[in-house]
Amino acid sequence: MTARTDSRDRRPRRTARKRVVDTRRRDELLRQAEAIILAEGFTAVTMDELAQRLGCSKATLYSLASSKEQLVLAVTRAFFRDATAEIEQTVQAEPDPRQRIRVYLTGVGTAMRRHSHAFYDDMVGYEPTAQIYRKNSAAAAHRVHELLEEGVETGVFRALNGHFAAQVVAVTIDAVQSGVLLERTGLTAGDAFSELGDLLLDGLSSGQGASGPPSATVRSTRDQVSAPGQGPVEGVHLPDRL
């Protein structure tokens, strides 16, 4: 996706004021600031307002980050890092290669519900955070590719162009994230990712170990793509890697 390049109104003001804050208090303030920014976005929230709502001085707030820009970047990185770690922990606990795809996409849907459309719009409209988003989107596509390849190697997925499938998933996730797909289908984000998981599994099944009927058309390997209506769709992984 292409982020808007006009970030002049989003560039935070800088200040030199700092204050030493103990680690426990610092972590708590960062968590509280993250909750506000993820819920409301960062364009309209000032450091003055954040300090007031967090119950601390501006000097204390600036001890967490040297500027609003740095605070926003820290929150954005933390969101993707924490979501990635949580998703990966759940994926690694699932022994079934088929269900790993579903678990992964469900985890992405859960993570996406943790921030608002306002935050998403600000994130893709401000180039420094848009870069973080693009990096994690690319990492997500790569992770989906890995999961698809694992399934092919174990024989539960038919051979296909895994890179293409991963990119399709990535586009779908972006459409969910932007709200376009949800508006057109009436689904929630969680429902959309559940449907995406079903579509992937039904389209990819080789017939071995699958709970449903195998796909009618099996084409060999990476130089070909699946028949119309049977292809997969791609998803976003969140590692600093989302």
XYZ file of N, CA and C in Angstrom, residues 41-240:
600
model
N -5.545 7.486 17.924
C -4.611 8.019 16.956
C -3.675 9.002 17.619
N -2.768 9.581 16.823
C -1.793 10.490 17.435
C -1.777 11.884 16.838
N -2.521 12.094 15.751
C -2.494 13.408 15.131
C -3.046 14.484 16.054
N -4.195 14.201 16.673
C -4.892 15.219 17.457
C -4.471 15.256 18.919
N -3.696 14.270 19.363
C -3.304 14.205 20.779
C -1.993 14.949 20.977
N -1.993 15.921 21.858
C -0.782 16.691 22.137
C -0.060 16.115 23.348
N 1.183 16.472 23.499
C 1.938 16.044 24.671
C 1.368 16.654 25.938
N 0.870 17.877 25.846
C 0.216 18.496 27.009
C -0.968 17.655 27.467
N -1.792 17.242 26.495
C -2.969 16.449 26.837
C -2.574 15.088 27.384
N -1.576 14.476 26.772
C -1.126 13.178 27.267
C -0.635 13.274 28.702
N 0.169 14.279 28.978
C 0.683 14.449 30.343
C -0.465 14.612 31.333
N -1.457 15.412 30.961
C -2.604 15.633 31.842
C -3.367 14.336 32.079
N -3.606 13.588 31.032
C -4.378 12.356 31.155
C -3.601 11.246 31.853
N -2.290 11.282 31.730
C -1.468 10.287 32.406
C -1.167 10.669 33.850
N -1.501 11.901 34.213
C -1.249 12.351 35.577
C 0.210 12.566 35.879
N 0.957 13.058 34.886
C 2.375 13.313 35.088
C 2.720 14.663 34.475
N 3.909 15.141 34.742
C 4.349 16.399 34.159
C 4.843 16.175 32.735
N 4.940 17.253 31.976
C 5.487 17.129 30.626
C 6.950 16.703 30.687
N 7.666 17.172 31.712
C 9.068 16.769 31.848
C 9.177 15.259 32.024
N 8.258 14.676 32.809
C 8.243 13.225 32.989
C 7.928 12.529 31.678
N 6.962 13.069 30.961
C 6.587 12.470 29.687
C 7.755 12.506 28.704
N 8.478 13.607 28.687
C 9.613 13.712 27.772
C 10.803 12.873 28.224
N 10.747 12.353 29.444
C 11.785 11.419 29.855
C 11.570 10.049 29.215
N 10.344 9.801 28.752
C 10.044 8.545 28.075
C 10.491 8.572 26.622
N 10.376 9.728 26.004
C 10.770 9.910 24.606
C 11.124 11.371 24.413
N 12.119 11.626 23.590
C 12.625 12.992 23.455
C 11.682 13.911 22.700
N 10.680 13.350 22.027
C 9.717 14.144 21.273
C 8.457 13.332 21.085
N 7.412 13.999 20.652
C 6.187 13.265 20.346
C 6.443 12.266 19.229
N 7.232 12.650 18.255
C 7.560 11.736 17.159
C 8.172 10.446 17.694
N 9.136 10.567 18.593
C 9.787 9.384 19.142
C 8.820 8.543 19.968
N 7.905 9.184 20.669
C 6.908 8.455 21.448
C 5.991 7.658 20.519
N 5.539 8.295 19.452
C 4.667 7.626 18.488
C 5.384 6.447 17.834
N 6.637 6.630 17.468
C 7.403 5.538 16.866
C 7.568 4.383 17.847
N 7.819 4.714 19.106
C 7.984 3.673 20.125
C 6.693 2.886 20.305
N 5.564 3.587 20.326
C 4.271 2.922 20.478
C 3.985 2.024 19.276
N 4.255 2.513 18.083
C 3.992 1.733 16.872
C 4.854 0.481 16.831
N 6.140 0.635 17.128
C 7.019 -0.539 17.149
C 6.576 -1.541 18.208
N 6.209 -1.035 19.378
C 5.795 -1.926 20.467
C 4.536 -2.697 20.092
N 3.613 -2.025 19.395
C 2.385 -2.709 18.987
C 2.707 -3.910 18.101
N 3.499 -3.709 17.071
C 3.833 -4.804 16.166
C 4.689 -5.870 16.846
N 5.646 -5.429 17.665
C 6.518 -6.390 18.348
C 5.714 -7.287 19.280
N 4.848 -6.705 20.099
C 4.081 -7.482 21.064
C 3.073 -8.398 20.371
N 2.429 -7.881 19.319
C 1.468 -8.701 18.582
C 2.164 -9.886 17.924
N 3.332 -9.641 17.360
C 4.085 -10.709 16.712
C 4.458 -11.793 17.709
N 4.959 -11.397 18.855
C 5.376 -12.366 19.870
C 4.188 -13.213 20.325
N 3.055 -12.578 20.524
C 1.866 -13.297 20.974
C 1.373 -14.262 19.908
N 1.334 -13.804 18.666
C 0.882 -14.657 17.572
C 1.812 -15.852 17.400
N 3.114 -15.604 17.421
C 4.075 -16.686 17.227
C 3.996 -17.719 18.343
N 3.764 -17.276 19.554
C 3.646 -18.214 20.669
C 2.462 -19.154 20.444
N 1.362 -18.601 19.959
C 0.178 -19.410 19.696
C 0.399 -20.341 18.516
N 1.042 -19.846 17.465
C 1.310 -20.670 16.281
C 2.216 -21.843 16.638
N 3.262 -21.579 17.405
C 4.204 -22.641 17.756
C 3.560 -23.715 18.630
N 2.506 -23.357 19.345
C 1.827 -24.330 20.203
C 0.870 -25.229 19.416
N 0.634 -24.904 18.146
C -0.287 -25.682 17.309
C 0.498 -26.678 16.457
N 0.325 -27.988 16.692
C 1.124 -28.973 15.949
C 0.618 -29.249 14.535
N -0.629 -28.961 14.237
C -1.217 -29.274 12.940
C -0.861 -28.185 11.933
N -0.114 -28.509 10.870
C 0.272 -27.492 9.881
C -0.925 -26.800 9.244
N -2.032 -27.534 9.050
C -3.231 -26.902 8.494
C -3.760 -25.827 9.431
N -3.895 -26.184 10.697
C -4.493 -25.258 11.646
C -3.569 -24.099 12.000
N -2.277 -24.249 11.735
C -1.354 -23.145 11.999
C -1.714 -21.913 11.175
N -2.161 -22.139 9.939
C -2.597 -21.025 9.102
C -3.781 -20.319 9.751
N -4.751 -21.105 10.211
C -5.939 -20.529 10.837
C -5.580 -19.777 12.118
N -4.719 -20.397 12.932
C -4.296 -19.768 14.191
C -3.590 -18.447 13.914
N -2.749 -18.450 12.891
C -2.012 -17.231 12.560
C -2.957 -16.106 12.161
N -3.869 -16.399 11.263
C -4.792 -15.375 10.771
C -5.740 -14.903 11.875
N -6.157 -15.820 12.742
C -6.983 -15.422 13.882
C -6.217 -14.469 14.782
N -4.930 -14.755 14.977
C -4.093 -13.872 15.794
C -3.951 -12.497 15.192
N -3.824 -12.436 13.861
C -3.745 -11.135 13.191
C -5.036 -10.355 13.398
N -6.174 -11.046 13.254
C -7.456 -10.379 13.457
C -7.605 -9.848 14.867
N -7.169 -10.630 15.852
C -7.231 -10.191 17.246
C -6.354 -8.968 17.469
N -5.154 -8.980 16.901
C -4.247 -7.840 17.055
C -4.833 -6.587 16.421
N -5.459 -6.734 15.275
C -6.006 -5.580 14.572
C -7.134 -4.911 15.339
N -7.828 -5.688 16.144
C -8.912 -5.102 16.936
C -8.391 -4.257 18.085
N -7.101 -4.290 18.327
C -6.536 -3.541 19.453
C -6.264 -2.083 19.119
N -6.346 -1.721 17.870
C -6.191 -0.301 17.560
C -7.333 0.170 16.674
N -7.541 1.453 16.674
C -8.691 2.058 16.024
C -8.397 2.434 14.579
N -9.462 2.775 13.838
C -9.279 3.302 12.493
C -8.501 4.616 12.533
N -8.709 5.391 13.600
C -7.992 6.666 13.714
C -6.490 6.435 13.779
N -6.074 5.437 14.558
C -4.650 5.137 14.632
C -4.135 4.633 13.284
N -4.893 3.753 12.643
C -4.473 3.239 11.342
C -4.289 4.379 10.343
N -5.257 5.286 10.281
C -5.166 6.399 9.333
C -3.938 7.263 9.613
N -3.688 7.533 10.907
C -2.508 8.333 11.261
C -1.223 7.582 10.915
N -1.221 6.282 11.183
C -0.014 5.477 10.965
C 0.379 5.451 9.492
N -0.592 5.222 8.596
C -0.246 5.136 7.179
C -0.085 6.519 6.549
N -0.548 7.563 7.241
C -0.426 8.918 6.713
C 0.830 9.644 7.147
N 1.580 9.058 8.076
C 2.804 9.679 8.566
C 3.963 8.773 8.171
N 4.864 9.253 7.331
C 5.840 8.390 6.689
C 6.683 7.545 7.647
N 7.193 8.069 8.760
C 7.991 7.216 9.654
C 7.223 6.004 10.183
N 5.948 6.202 10.550
C 5.162 5.055 11.016
C 4.704 4.193 9.839
N 4.480 4.804 8.687
C 4.118 4.026 7.497
C 5.238 3.068 7.118
N 6.477 3.483 7.322
C 7.611 2.600 7.042
C 7.594 1.382 7.954
N 7.269 1.600 9.232
C 7.177 0.483 10.177
C 6.073 -0.469 9.746
N 4.940 0.101 9.332
C 3.817 -0.713 8.885
C 4.196 -1.549 7.654
N 4.854 -0.925 6.686
C 5.237 -1.648 5.481
C 6.238 -2.762 5.798
N 7.160 -2.475 6.692
C 8.141 -3.487 7.082
C 7.459 -4.701 7.694
N 6.495 -4.461 8.555
C 5.801 -5.566 9.205
C 4.839 -6.282 8.264
N 4.272 -5.551 7.328
C 3.418 -6.189 6.327
C 4.237 -7.150 5.475
N 5.433 -6.720 5.081
C 6.306 -7.583 4.286
C 6.728 -8.811 5.091
N 7.011 -8.615 6.372
C 7.391 -9.734 7.226
C 6.225 -10.698 7.400
N 5.010 -10.163 7.459
C 3.824 -10.995 7.581
C 3.640 -11.856 6.344
N 3.805 -11.247 5.177
C 3.684 -12.002 3.935
C 4.724 -13.126 3.888
N 5.929 -12.821 4.349
C 6.982 -13.830 4.389
C 6.610 -14.967 5.341
N 6.016 -14.623 6.479
C 5.637 -15.649 7.460
C 4.534 -16.550 6.911
N 3.570 -15.957 6.226
C 2.514 -16.753 5.600
C 3.122 -17.710 4.579
N 4.074 -17.209 3.798
C 4.769 -18.053 2.822
C 5.422 -19.236 3.525
N 6.082 -18.985 4.654
C 6.724 -20.064 5.404
C 5.708 -21.110 5.859
N 4.573 -20.656 6.368
C 3.545 -21.580 6.842
C 2.972 -22.403 5.690
N 2.810 -21.768 4.535
C 2.332 -22.497 3.365
C 3.345 -23.557 2.937
N 4.624 -23.190 2.929
C 5.669 -24.130 2.532
C 5.744 -25.312 3.500
N 5.558 -25.047 4.789
C 5.556 -26.131 5.773
C 4.437 -27.121 5.472
N 3.276 -26.579 5.122
C 2.146 -27.439 4.793
C 2.379 -28.262 3.537
N 3.015 -27.661 2.533
C 3.333 -28.385 1.295
C 4.329 -29.500 1.592
N 5.343 -29.201 2.391
C 6.382 -30.183 2.703
C 5.833 -31.383 3.464
N 4.837 -31.142 4.326
C 4.251 -32.241 5.093
C 3.125 -32.938 4.349
N 2.772 -32.430 3.178
C 1.777 -33.096 2.351
C 0.336 -32.736 2.634
N 0.085 -31.777 3.541
C -1.305 -31.422 3.843
C -1.815 -30.320 2.922
N -0.897 -29.599 2.253
C -1.274 -28.609 1.254
C -0.766 -29.070 -0.101
N -1.512 -28.771 -1.136
C -1.051 -29.060 -2.469
C 0.046 -28.074 -2.857
N 0.886 -28.478 -3.782
C 1.957 -27.603 -4.242
C 1.355 -26.432 -5.009
N 1.910 -25.257 -4.797
C 1.411 -24.053 -5.462
C 2.470 -22.973 -5.386
N 2.174 -21.849 -5.992
C 3.064 -20.704 -5.920
C 2.847 -20.030 -4.568
N 3.674 -20.395 -3.585
C 3.481 -19.896 -2.228
C 3.661 -18.400 -2.108
N 4.575 -17.836 -2.892
C 4.800 -16.389 -2.814
C 3.558 -15.636 -3.278
N 2.939 -16.124 -4.344
C 1.713 -15.494 -4.823
C 0.623 -15.560 -3.758
N 0.463 -16.739 -3.154
C -0.560 -16.906 -2.126
C -0.326 -15.958 -0.962
N 0.915 -15.823 -0.558
C 1.235 -14.941 0.557
C 0.916 -13.490 0.228
N 1.205 -13.073 -0.992
C 0.922 -11.700 -1.381
C -0.574 -11.433 -1.461
N -1.338 -12.428 -1.889
C -2.794 -12.271 -1.928
C -3.336 -12.089 -0.515
N -2.797 -12.855 0.427
C -3.215 -12.710 1.816
C -2.877 -11.313 2.325
N -1.698 -10.818 1.986
C -1.275 -9.499 2.443
C -2.224 -8.418 1.940
N -2.623 -8.524 0.685
C -3.555 -7.551 0.117
C -4.894 -7.622 0.839
N -5.336 -8.832 1.147
C -6.608 -9.005 1.844
C -6.557 -8.410 3.238
N -5.467 -8.636 3.938
C -5.329 -8.086 5.286
C -5.351 -6.565 5.250
N -4.676 -6.004 4.250
C -4.674 -4.551 4.137
C -6.083 -4.025 3.864
N -6.856 -4.762 3.069
C -8.233 -4.359 2.777
C -9.101 -4.438 4.033
N -8.838 -5.433 4.874
C -9.548 -5.521 6.152
C -9.134 -4.363 7.042
N -7.819 -4.135 7.119
C -7.288 -3.092 7.991
C -7.826 -1.719 7.622
N -7.933 -1.433 6.348
C -8.400 -0.121 5.903
C -9.904 0.039 6.058
N -10.598 -1.079 6.236
C -12.042 -1.018 6.392
C -12.816 -1.240 5.112
N -12.132 -1.238 3.966
C -12.815 -1.378 2.682
C -13.530 -2.723 2.595
N -12.847 -3.809 2.924
C -13.433 -5.132 2.828
C -14.568 -5.312 3.824
N -14.397 -4.765 5.035
C -15.437 -4.891 6.043
C -16.695 -4.136 5.625
N -16.509 -2.962 5.059
C -17.647 -2.162 4.607
C -18.413 -2.871 3.504
N -17.691 -3.531 2.615
C -18.335 -4.172 1.470
C -18.963 -5.510 1.814
N -18.489 -6.165 2.896
C -19.012 -7.484 3.245
C -19.894 -7.470 4.489
N -19.754 -6.442 5.324
C -20.507 -6.393 6.569
C -19.919 -7.259 7.665
N -18.732 -7.806 7.445
C -18.089 -8.656 8.437
C -17.305 -7.823 9.450
N -17.073 -8.392 10.624
C -16.115 -7.816 11.554
C -14.722 -8.273 11.143
N -13.690 -7.650 11.719
C -12.322 -8.056 11.390
C -12.083 -9.512 11.776
N -12.560 -9.892 12.957
C -12.387 -11.278 13.390
C -13.069 -12.253 12.455
N -14.305 -11.938 12.028
C -15.029 -12.808 11.104
C -14.327 -12.885 9.755
N -13.809 -11.738 9.305
C -13.133 -11.708 8.007
C -11.916 -12.622 8.003
N -11.158 -12.620 9.086
C -9.974 -13.470 9.124
C -10.333 -14.936 9.301
N -11.450 -15.205 9.967
C -11.927 -16.577 10.054
C -12.319 -17.091 8.667
N -13.017 -16.244 7.903
C -13.393 -16.606 6.542
C -12.150 -16.789 5.670
N -11.165 -15.924 5.860
C -9.929 -16.037 5.087
C -9.223 -17.352 5.386
N -9.212 -17.736 6.665
C -8.610 -19.015 7.036
C -9.337 -20.178 6.378
N -10.679 -20.138 6.369
C -11.454 -21.201 5.720
C -11.144 -21.262 4.224
N -11.072 -20.091 3.594
C -10.795 -20.031 2.160
C -9.422 -20.614 1.846
N -8.443 -20.253 2.647
C -7.098 -20.772 2.446
C -7.056 -22.285 2.617
N -7.635 -22.775 3.708
C -7.551 -24.197 3.998
C -8.326 -25.029 2.981
N -9.500 -24.573 2.601
C -10.282 -25.321 1.619
C -9.606 -25.305 0.252
N -8.993 -24.181 -0.087
C -8.351 -24.081 -1.391
C -7.024 -24.800 -1.464
N -6.341 -24.924 -0.304
C -5.001 -25.500 -0.303
C -4.965 -26.987 -0.006
N -6.053 -27.538 0.524
C -6.031 -28.912 1.015
C -5.621 -29.903 -0.064
N -4.744 -30.819 0.329
C -4.318 -31.861 -0.595
C -5.188 -33.094 -0.463
N -6.026 -33.101 0.579
C -6.850 -34.271 0.827
C -6.274 -35.165 1.898
N -5.039 -34.938 2.314
C -4.422 -35.733 3.367
C -4.560 -35.007 4.682
N -5.275 -35.569 5.597
C -5.432 -34.978 6.910
C -6.367 -33.807 6.920
N -7.118 -33.587 5.865
C -8.026 -32.462 5.797
C -9.380 -32.875 6.301
N -10.075 -31.956 6.950
C -11.379 -32.252 7.500
C -12.469 -32.152 6.454
N -12.229 -31.433 5.372
C -13.221 -31.260 4.331
C -12.748 -31.921 3.055
N -13.550 -31.842 1.971
C -13.150 -32.456 0.709
C -11.959 -31.763 0.094
N -11.077 -32.506 -0.566
C -9.917 -31.889 -1.210
C -10.361 -31.060 -2.389
N -9.522 -30.119 -2.788
C -9.881 -29.287 -3.932
C -9.903 -30.138 -5.183
N -10.781 -29.786 -6.127
C -10.982 -30.601 -7.307
C -9.797 -30.532 -8.257
N -9.104 -29.414 -8.254
C -8.010 -29.246 -9.196
C -6.689 -29.187 -8.463
N -5.768 -30.042 -8.821
C -4.444 -30.018 -8.223
C -3.446 -29.728 -9.332
N -2.745 -28.639 -9.202
C -1.727 -28.295 -10.191
C -0.374 -28.297 -9.523
N 0.633 -28.643 -10.246
C 1.918 -28.770 -9.646
C 2.642 -27.456 -9.648
N 3.332 -27.321 -8.726
C 4.320 -26.442 -8.195
C 4.283 -24.998 -8.514
N 5.421 -24.378 -8.179
C 5.430 -22.940 -7.990
C 5.299 -22.129 -9.243
N 5.365 -22.740 -10.387
C 5.236 -21.986 -11.623
C 3.787 -21.813 -12.030
N 2.870 -22.420 -11.270
C 1.464 -22.321 -11.591
C 0.707 -21.785 -10.397
N -0.479 -21.263 -10.678
C -1.348 -20.793 -9.609
C -2.620 -21.606 -9.641
N -3.390 -21.576 -8.547
C -4.550 -22.419 -8.435
C -5.661 -21.981 -9.368
N -6.579 -22.913 -9.605
C -7.700 -22.641 -10.489
C -8.589 -21.583 -9.897
N -9.334 -20.846 -10.727
C -10.218 -19.795 -10.232
C -11.160 -20.329 -9.169
N -11.262 -19.555 -8.092
C -12.149 -19.932 -7.003
C -11.499 -20.818 -5.978
N -10.273 -21.320 -6.270
C -9.628 -22.219 -5.331
C -8.389 -21.614 -4.718
N -8.021 -20.433 -5.108
C -6.754 -19.864 -4.679
C -6.801 -19.331 -3.281
N -5.655 -19.165 -2.665
C -5.521 -18.629 -1.341
C -5.489 -17.119 -1.322
N -5.435 -16.602 -0.162
C -5.383 -15.156 0.019
C -4.333 -14.860 1.074
N -3.743 -13.717 1.149
C -2.586 -13.517 2.037
C -2.782 -12.705 3.309
N -1.930 -12.777 4.273
C -2.113 -12.100 5.520
C -0.900 -11.420 6.055
N -1.103 -10.523 7.050
C -0.039 -9.666 7.512
C 0.574 -10.195 8.786
N 1.834 -10.402 8.819
C 2.441 -10.819 10.071
C 3.080 -9.635 10.728
N 3.229 -9.714 12.045
C 3.592 -8.504 12.742
C 4.975 -8.496 13.348
N 5.973 -9.272 12.945
C 7.200 -9.057 13.633
C 7.733 -7.714 13.351
N 8.307 -7.135 14.372
C 9.157 -6.043 13.969
C 10.274 -6.767 13.313
